């Protein structure tokens, strides 16, 4: 994570939490999730719990890009827009014009982008097998020139950020389910319905492990 993005985590935390320091949950029914916090890591997916009411994150699927002692940073995968990236960045002529995804409520001074590739590419950083974060403008330009479509390239404006221990507290509260990330999910062809198709897997996971509020002692 760049120092610029790290410096924005405090602002991100203020924008991404409810009044109690965690996303707004329904008054009843939230379940503590023992063990889920241990799974938080780069490349994991955060799936919003059914009772998460925070408008920034209700029914979202978030890819974690960074998690360290200073906090965490991720991208909302399932909020496509009709905005072409050319409104935000100058791109080389003659190539594709990707549409921008709303990566989260915190606005940065540029964009973040992901590429799907079976092999490592210059100016990229591995997020999970088959998915790389683009780390230099030249890499994005090359993909645009090559007419990379949404099955290979996703561009995001804004991001989701959490201050130190905030994401952990939210996960304990039941706001988030933690699932393994895959390239197929990150580059799903129908992102608008992604949460509805993934939430049953989270329900199955919770049922299999037998999560209960009384399991809070496991943290």
XYZ file of C-alpha atoms in Angstrom:
219
model
C 0.000 0.000 0.000
C 1.345 3.440 -0.837
C 1.961 6.011 1.890
C -0.788 8.148 0.318
C -3.388 5.436 0.819
C -2.165 4.691 4.312
C -2.607 8.337 5.259
C -6.237 8.176 4.089
C -7.184 5.289 6.357
C -8.223 7.602 9.182
C -10.631 9.375 6.849
C -11.823 6.031 5.521
C -12.582 4.795 9.015
C -14.694 7.853 9.765
C -16.731 7.367 6.610
C -17.133 3.592 6.734
C -18.372 2.966 10.267
C -21.587 3.433 12.152
C -22.000 5.522 15.284
C -20.809 2.678 17.506
C -17.617 2.188 15.529
C -18.947 -0.684 13.417
C -21.358 -0.813 10.466
C -24.992 -0.420 11.446
C -26.549 -3.835 12.080
C -30.151 -4.705 12.664
C -31.008 -4.583 16.345
C -31.484 -8.338 16.668
C -30.107 -11.480 15.123
C -26.429 -10.609 14.570
C -24.142 -13.529 15.357
C -20.565 -13.415 16.556
C -18.241 -15.250 14.198
C -15.516 -17.186 16.024
C -12.468 -17.848 13.894
C -13.450 -15.469 11.093
C -11.014 -12.790 12.237
C -8.114 -15.200 11.808
C -9.028 -15.601 8.143
C -8.721 -11.881 7.334
C -5.893 -11.379 4.839
C -4.996 -9.975 1.443
C -6.973 -11.773 -1.240
C -9.871 -12.754 1.020
C -13.446 -11.664 0.361
C -15.686 -9.832 2.787
C -19.329 -10.638 2.248
C -21.743 -8.256 3.956
C -23.975 -9.990 6.492
C -27.690 -10.056 5.787
C -28.370 -7.621 8.634
C -25.714 -5.072 7.729
C -27.687 -1.840 7.268
C -24.886 0.643 6.576
C -25.767 2.072 3.117
C -22.079 2.151 2.163
C -21.775 -1.612 2.531
C -25.183 -3.300 2.512
C -25.117 -6.316 0.162
C -21.520 -5.728 -0.891
C -18.669 -8.080 -1.723
C -15.280 -6.574 -0.856
C -11.838 -7.808 -1.900
C -9.167 -7.176 0.742
C -6.054 -5.611 -0.799
C -4.144 -4.834 2.384
C -4.339 -5.686 6.064
C -1.695 -4.730 8.600
C -1.292 -3.106 12.016
C -2.392 0.260 10.612
C -5.682 -1.027 9.257
C -7.117 -2.564 6.113
C -8.038 -1.523 2.582
C -10.380 -3.174 0.115
C -12.409 -2.739 -3.055
C -16.156 -3.224 -3.427
C -16.522 -5.620 -6.368
C -20.234 -5.451 -7.092
C -21.058 -1.807 -7.736
C -20.483 -1.162 -11.437
C -21.187 2.275 -12.864
C -21.767 3.809 -16.284
C -18.781 6.144 -15.907
C -15.970 5.623 -18.446
C -12.488 5.750 -16.976
C -11.613 8.492 -19.483
C -13.512 10.917 -17.221
C -10.893 10.270 -14.556
C -7.702 9.454 -16.431
C -6.097 10.314 -19.749
C -5.805 7.033 -21.634
C -4.077 6.204 -24.913
C -6.245 6.547 -28.007
C -7.358 3.531 -29.983
C -7.878 1.153 -27.084
C -10.674 -0.017 -24.831
C -12.524 2.395 -22.529
C -13.213 0.520 -19.281
C -16.163 1.482 -17.114
C -15.378 2.421 -13.532
C -16.548 0.443 -10.509
C -17.414 2.202 -7.248
C -14.683 0.707 -5.100
C -15.901 2.251 -1.864
C -17.016 5.435 -0.127
C -13.527 6.918 0.283
C -12.375 8.970 -2.686
C -8.715 9.015 -3.651
C -6.843 11.159 -6.144
C -6.703 8.400 -8.762
C -7.980 4.926 -9.537
C -7.103 1.392 -8.506
C -7.176 -1.434 -11.039
C -7.084 -5.226 -11.129
C -6.025 -7.487 -13.978
C -6.782 -11.170 -14.460
C -3.753 -13.099 -15.668
C -2.381 -16.623 -15.403
C 1.176 -15.280 -15.140
C 2.842 -12.341 -13.404
C 2.868 -9.087 -15.365
C 5.228 -6.087 -15.132
C 4.136 -3.346 -12.719
C 1.607 -5.521 -10.918
C 1.328 -7.113 -7.459
C -0.247 -10.495 -6.769
C -3.510 -10.322 -4.813
C -4.599 -13.950 -5.180
C -3.974 -16.642 -7.800
C -4.924 -15.192 -11.178
C -5.573 -11.657 -9.892
C -3.016 -8.853 -9.818
C -3.191 -5.257 -8.618
C -1.855 -2.781 -11.172
C 0.826 -0.636 -9.558
C 1.917 1.697 -12.383
C 0.045 3.788 -15.001
C 2.044 2.208 -17.836
C 0.593 -1.220 -17.065
C -2.943 0.151 -17.251
C -2.137 1.935 -20.512
C -0.807 -1.312 -22.016
C -3.997 -3.177 -21.135
C -6.160 -0.416 -22.596
C -4.116 -0.481 -25.818
C -4.596 -4.261 -25.938
C -8.382 -3.756 -25.694
C -8.659 -5.683 -22.442
C -12.313 -6.252 -21.610
C -14.060 -6.500 -18.221
C -13.204 -10.207 -18.097
C -9.546 -9.185 -17.743
C -9.506 -5.606 -16.438
C -11.497 -3.868 -13.694
C -10.920 -0.217 -12.753
C -12.154 1.211 -9.434
C -12.653 4.746 -8.174
C -12.736 5.014 -4.408
C -12.029 2.305 -1.866
C -13.081 0.951 1.520
C -10.765 1.571 4.449
C -10.638 0.525 8.092
C -8.442 1.872 10.881
C -6.453 -0.332 13.231
C -8.599 -3.213 14.596
C -11.792 -1.765 13.089
C -12.300 -4.515 10.518
C -11.601 -7.130 13.174
C -14.292 -5.658 15.447
C -16.770 -5.473 12.587
C -16.110 -9.097 11.665
C -16.569 -10.241 15.265
C -19.893 -8.399 15.375
C -21.204 -10.424 12.439
C -21.074 -7.564 9.932
C -18.831 -9.544 7.568
C -18.397 -13.124 6.435
C -14.869 -14.018 5.313
C -14.580 -16.246 2.237
C -11.726 -17.385 0.019
C -11.239 -15.152 -2.993
C -11.010 -16.518 -6.531
C -10.362 -14.915 -9.897
C -13.784 -16.102 -11.067
C -15.519 -14.175 -8.274
C -13.417 -11.026 -8.636
C -14.108 -10.929 -12.383
C -17.651 -12.257 -12.225
C -19.538 -11.329 -15.420
C -22.665 -10.241 -13.494
C -21.328 -8.247 -10.515
C -24.682 -6.633 -9.748
C -26.043 -10.012 -8.564
C -22.802 -11.264 -7.021
C -23.820 -10.797 -3.374
C -27.147 -12.585 -3.817
C -25.370 -15.564 -5.370
C -22.586 -15.707 -2.765
C -24.515 -15.157 0.476
C -25.903 -18.734 0.516
C -22.298 -19.998 0.678
C -21.697 -17.840 3.749
C -24.878 -19.198 5.342
C -23.698 -22.749 4.679
C -20.298 -21.963 6.150
C -21.835 -20.600 9.344
C -24.179 -23.575 9.651
C -21.331 -26.043 9.151
C -19.172 -24.495 11.857
C -22.113 -23.868 14.172
C -21.456 -20.196 14.998
C -23.216 -19.003 18.136
C -23.138 -15.818 20.157
C -21.894 -17.857 23.136
C -18.708 -18.595 21.181
C -17.370 -15.064 21.862
C -14.931 -16.608 24.329
C -12.973 -18.006 21.374
C -11.649 -14.591 20.352
